[in-house]
Coordinates of C-alpha atoms and ligand atoms in Angstrom, one line a residue:
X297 CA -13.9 -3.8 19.6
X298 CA -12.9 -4.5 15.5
X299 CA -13.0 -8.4 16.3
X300 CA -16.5 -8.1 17.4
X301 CA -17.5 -6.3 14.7
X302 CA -15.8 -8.5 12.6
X303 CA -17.0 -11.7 13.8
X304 CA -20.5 -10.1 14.3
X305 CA -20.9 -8.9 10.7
X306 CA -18.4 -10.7 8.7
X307 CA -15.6 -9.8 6.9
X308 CA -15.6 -6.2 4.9
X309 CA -13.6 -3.2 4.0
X310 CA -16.9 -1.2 4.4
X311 CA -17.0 -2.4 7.9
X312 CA -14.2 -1.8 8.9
X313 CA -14.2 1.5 7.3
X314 CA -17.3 2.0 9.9
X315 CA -15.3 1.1 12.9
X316 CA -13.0 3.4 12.0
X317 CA -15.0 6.3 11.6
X318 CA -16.8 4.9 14.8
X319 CA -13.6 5.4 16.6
X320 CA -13.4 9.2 15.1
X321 CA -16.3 10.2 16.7
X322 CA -15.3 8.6 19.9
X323 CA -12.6 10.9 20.0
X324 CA -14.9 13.8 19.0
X325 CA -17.0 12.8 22.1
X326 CA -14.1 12.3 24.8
X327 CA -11.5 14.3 23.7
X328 CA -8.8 15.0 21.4
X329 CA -7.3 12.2 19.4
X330 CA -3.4 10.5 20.2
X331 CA -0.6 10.3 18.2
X332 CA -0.4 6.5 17.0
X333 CA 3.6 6.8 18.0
X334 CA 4.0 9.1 21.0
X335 CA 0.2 8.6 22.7
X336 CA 0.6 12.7 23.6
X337 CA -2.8 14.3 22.4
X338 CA -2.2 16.1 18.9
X339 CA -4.6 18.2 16.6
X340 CA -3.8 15.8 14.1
X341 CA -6.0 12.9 14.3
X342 CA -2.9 10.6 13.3
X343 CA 0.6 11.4 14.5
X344 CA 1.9 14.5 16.0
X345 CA 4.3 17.3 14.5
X346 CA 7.2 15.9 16.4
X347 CA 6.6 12.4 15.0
X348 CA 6.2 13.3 11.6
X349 CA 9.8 15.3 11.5
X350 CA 11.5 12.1 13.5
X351 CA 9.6 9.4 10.9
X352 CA 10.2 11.3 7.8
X353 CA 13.8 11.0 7.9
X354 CA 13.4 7.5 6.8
X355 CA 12.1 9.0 3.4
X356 CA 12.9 7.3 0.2
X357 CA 15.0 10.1 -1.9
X358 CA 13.8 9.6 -5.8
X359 CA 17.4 10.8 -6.3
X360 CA 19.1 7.4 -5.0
X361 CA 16.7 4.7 -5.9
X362 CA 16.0 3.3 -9.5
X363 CA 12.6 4.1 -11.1
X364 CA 11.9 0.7 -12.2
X365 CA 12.9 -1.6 -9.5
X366 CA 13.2 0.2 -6.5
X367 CA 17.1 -0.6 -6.2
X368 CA 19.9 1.7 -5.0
X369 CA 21.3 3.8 -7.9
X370 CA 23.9 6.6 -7.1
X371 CA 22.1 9.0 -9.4
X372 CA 18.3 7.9 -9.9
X373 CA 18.9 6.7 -13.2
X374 CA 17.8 3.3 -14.2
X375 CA 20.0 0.3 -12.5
X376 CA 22.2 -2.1 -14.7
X377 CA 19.4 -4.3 -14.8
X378 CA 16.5 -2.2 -15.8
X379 CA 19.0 -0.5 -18.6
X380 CA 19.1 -4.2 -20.0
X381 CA 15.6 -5.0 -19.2
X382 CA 13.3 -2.7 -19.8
X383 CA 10.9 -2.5 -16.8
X384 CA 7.5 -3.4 -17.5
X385 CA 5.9 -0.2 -15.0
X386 CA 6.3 3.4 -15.6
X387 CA 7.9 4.0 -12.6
X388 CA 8.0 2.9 -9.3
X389 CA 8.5 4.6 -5.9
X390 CA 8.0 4.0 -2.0
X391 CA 7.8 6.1 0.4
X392 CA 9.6 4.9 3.4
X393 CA 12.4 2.9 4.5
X394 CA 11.2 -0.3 5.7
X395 CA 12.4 0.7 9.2
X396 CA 11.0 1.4 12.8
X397 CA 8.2 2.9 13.1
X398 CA 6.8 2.5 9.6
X399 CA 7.3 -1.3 10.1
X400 CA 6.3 -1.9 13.2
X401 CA 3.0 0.4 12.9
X402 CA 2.4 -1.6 9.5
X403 CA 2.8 -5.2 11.2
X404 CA 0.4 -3.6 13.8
X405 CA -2.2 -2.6 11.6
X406 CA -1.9 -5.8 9.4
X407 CA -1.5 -8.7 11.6
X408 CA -2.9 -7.3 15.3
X409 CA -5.6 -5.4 13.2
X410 CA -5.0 -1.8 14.8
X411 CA -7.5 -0.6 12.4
X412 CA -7.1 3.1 13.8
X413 CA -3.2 3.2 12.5
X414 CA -4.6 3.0 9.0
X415 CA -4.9 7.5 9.4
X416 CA -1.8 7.3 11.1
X417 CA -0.2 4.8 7.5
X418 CA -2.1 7.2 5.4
X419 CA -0.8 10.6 6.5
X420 CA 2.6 8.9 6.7
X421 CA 2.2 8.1 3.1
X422 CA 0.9 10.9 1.9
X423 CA 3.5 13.0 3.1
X424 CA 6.1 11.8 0.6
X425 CA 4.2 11.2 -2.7
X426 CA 6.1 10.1 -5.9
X427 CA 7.6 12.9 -7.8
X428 CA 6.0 12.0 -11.1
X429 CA 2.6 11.8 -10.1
X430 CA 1.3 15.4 -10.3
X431 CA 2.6 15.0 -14.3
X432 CA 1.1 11.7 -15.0
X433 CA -2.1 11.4 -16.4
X434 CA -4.0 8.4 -14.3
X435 CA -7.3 7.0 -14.8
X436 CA -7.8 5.4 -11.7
X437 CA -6.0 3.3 -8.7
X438 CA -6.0 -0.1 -8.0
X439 CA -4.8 -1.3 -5.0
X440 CA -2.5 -4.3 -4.7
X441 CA -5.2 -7.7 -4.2
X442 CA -5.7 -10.3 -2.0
X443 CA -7.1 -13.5 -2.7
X444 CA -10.3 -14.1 -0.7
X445 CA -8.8 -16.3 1.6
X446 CA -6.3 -13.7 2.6
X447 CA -9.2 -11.3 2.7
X448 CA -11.7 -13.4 5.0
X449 CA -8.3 -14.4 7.5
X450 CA -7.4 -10.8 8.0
X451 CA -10.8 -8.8 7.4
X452 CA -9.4 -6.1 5.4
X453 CA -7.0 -5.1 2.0
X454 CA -4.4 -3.3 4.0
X455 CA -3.2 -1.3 0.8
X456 CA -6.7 -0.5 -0.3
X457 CA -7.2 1.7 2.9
X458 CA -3.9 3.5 1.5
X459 CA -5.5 3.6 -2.1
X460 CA -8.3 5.3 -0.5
X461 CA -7.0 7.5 0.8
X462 CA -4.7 8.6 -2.4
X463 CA -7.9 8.4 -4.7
X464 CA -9.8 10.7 -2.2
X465 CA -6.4 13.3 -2.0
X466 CA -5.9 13.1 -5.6
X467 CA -9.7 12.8 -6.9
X468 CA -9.3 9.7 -8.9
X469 CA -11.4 7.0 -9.0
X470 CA -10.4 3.8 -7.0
X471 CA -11.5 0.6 -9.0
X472 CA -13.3 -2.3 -6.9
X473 CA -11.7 -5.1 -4.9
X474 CA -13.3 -7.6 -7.5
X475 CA -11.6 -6.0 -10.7
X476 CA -8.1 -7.9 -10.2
X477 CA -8.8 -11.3 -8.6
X478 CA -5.8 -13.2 -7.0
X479 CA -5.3 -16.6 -6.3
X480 CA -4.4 -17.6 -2.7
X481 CA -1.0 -18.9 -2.3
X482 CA 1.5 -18.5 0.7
X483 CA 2.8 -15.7 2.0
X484 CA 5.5 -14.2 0.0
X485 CA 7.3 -12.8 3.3
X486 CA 7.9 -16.8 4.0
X487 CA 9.6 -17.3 0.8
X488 CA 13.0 -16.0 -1.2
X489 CA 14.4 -15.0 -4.3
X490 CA 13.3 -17.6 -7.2
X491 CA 10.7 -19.0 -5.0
X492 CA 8.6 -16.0 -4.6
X493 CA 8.5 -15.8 -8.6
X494 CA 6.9 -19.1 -8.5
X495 CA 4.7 -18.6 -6.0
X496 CA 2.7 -15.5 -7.7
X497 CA 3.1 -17.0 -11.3
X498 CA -0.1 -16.9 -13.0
X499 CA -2.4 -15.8 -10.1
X500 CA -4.1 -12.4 -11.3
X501 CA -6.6 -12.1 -13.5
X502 CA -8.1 -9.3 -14.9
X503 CA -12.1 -9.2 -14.0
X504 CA -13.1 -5.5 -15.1
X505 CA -12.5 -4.0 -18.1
X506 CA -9.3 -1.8 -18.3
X507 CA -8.4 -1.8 -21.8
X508 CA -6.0 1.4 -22.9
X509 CA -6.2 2.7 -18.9
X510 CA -3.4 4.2 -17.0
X511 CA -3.4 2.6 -13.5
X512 CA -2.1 3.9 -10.0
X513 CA -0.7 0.6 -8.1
X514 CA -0.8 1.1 -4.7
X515 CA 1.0 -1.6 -2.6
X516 CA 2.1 -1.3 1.2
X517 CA 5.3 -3.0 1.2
X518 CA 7.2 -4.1 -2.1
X519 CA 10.2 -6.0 -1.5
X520 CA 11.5 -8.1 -4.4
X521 CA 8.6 -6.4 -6.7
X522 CA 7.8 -10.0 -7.8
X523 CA 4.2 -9.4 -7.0
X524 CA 4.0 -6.0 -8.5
X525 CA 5.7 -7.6 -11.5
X526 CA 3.2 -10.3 -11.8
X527 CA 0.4 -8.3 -11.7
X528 CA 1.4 -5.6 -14.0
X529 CA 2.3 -8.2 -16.5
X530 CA -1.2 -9.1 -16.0
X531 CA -2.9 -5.8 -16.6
X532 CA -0.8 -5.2 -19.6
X533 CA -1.7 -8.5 -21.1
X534 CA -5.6 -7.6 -20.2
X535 CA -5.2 -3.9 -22.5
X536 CA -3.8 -1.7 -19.9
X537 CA -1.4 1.1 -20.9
X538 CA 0.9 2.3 -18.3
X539 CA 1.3 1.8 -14.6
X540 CA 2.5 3.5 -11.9
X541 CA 3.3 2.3 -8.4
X542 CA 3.0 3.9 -5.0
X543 CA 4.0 1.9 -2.2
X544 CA 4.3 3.1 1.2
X545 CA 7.6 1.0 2.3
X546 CA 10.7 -0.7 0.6
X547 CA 13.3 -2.4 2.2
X548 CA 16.7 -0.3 2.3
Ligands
LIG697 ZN1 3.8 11.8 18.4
LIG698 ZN1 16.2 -1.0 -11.7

């Protein structure tokens, strides 16, 4: 039903945003909604009690991971290499485990466009939120960009349905897909280490204005933080003054 509304009105987070709530008031009308992992009705319009408690034991413990590159620390210090480099984000955090279900629910939603796991990736996310982020003072959140080829190909910013959600939880003000524009390159998934620096060099630029802001990055999956890197090199160059990531999933 999402590919005909893609291909009949093009491309658009809006409209897929209205498929979505389409499909909320199809439940309404026939019933009560399924979990997206178990299928067993639930109150919840996402994933069911017994889900949640099985999935959030793949939580990411701010305790064992470093706050500037996501790496494995024994205490939640900074690692070896963010003591020496100082890391150009606040802080950094992800949810999840990049494990079953969270993965395969993700590749779902991404690349068979599931549109309706987006609740069920949201609730997930919200669920574990970064310590910090009650204290810090943010002015708004971004969500990670795609470049428009990306965007036409899959129909949707998969981390700006997360951002949405955050900015509507948290009451802060989610800036436009058109602020940070990307250039189109290939996947980063399909590359490694030195390669995927290469391969996002240079390919953000600031379009809005966001001069002495503090920014929420919201990403889905950050793996070698390469891209997040990139970008928030970008935004600091552009005036911004602090940024903090969110992603929902890091590899172990
Ligand atoms: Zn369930
Ligand atoms: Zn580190």
């Amino acid at each position: 039903m999402y590919g005909i509304f893609l291909k009949f009105f093009g491309n658009s987070f809006e409209v897929v945003r209205i498929a979505s709530l389409w499909e909320k008031g199809l439940h309404t009308v026939l019933g009560k909604p399924t979990c997206a992992l178990c299928q067993e009705s639930t109150d919840k319009t996402a994933i069911c009690e017994d889900c949640l408690a099985d999935v959030n034991t793949l939580w990411f413990d701010e305790e064992t991971v470093c706050k500037g590159c996501l790496r494995h620390t024994s205490d939640g210090l900074l690692c070896g290499h963010c003591q020496q480099h100082s890391p150009i984000t606040c802080a950094q955090f992800a949810s999840f485990q990049y494990d079953y279900p969270v993965k395969q629910l993700l590749h779902a939603f991404k690349h068979l466009r599931q549109i309706h796991l987006s609740r069920a990736l949201c609730t997930l996310m919200l669920q574990n939120p970064p310590i910090w982020l009650p204290e810090t003072p943010i002015d708004a959140v971004l969500a990670m960009p795609l470049s428009r080829e990306r965007l036409l190909e899959r129909g949707f910013n998969q981390s700006r349905f997360l951002a949405q959600s955050i900015a509507d939880v948290y009451a802060l003000p989610l800036l436009d897909d058109t602020a940070v524009l990307r250039q189109h390159r290939v996947p980063q998934s399909t590359l490694n280490g030195k390669a995927r620096l290469n391969n996002v060099r240079g390919i953000f630029q600031a379009a809005a204005d966001v001069k002495k802001s503090h920014l929420l990055l919201i990403d889905d999956v950050i793996t070698t933080g390469a891209t997040v890197n990139e970008l928030s090199k970008t935004l600091i160059k552009a005036g911004v003054k602090g940024i903090w990531v969110w992603a929902l999933a890091h590899p172990k």
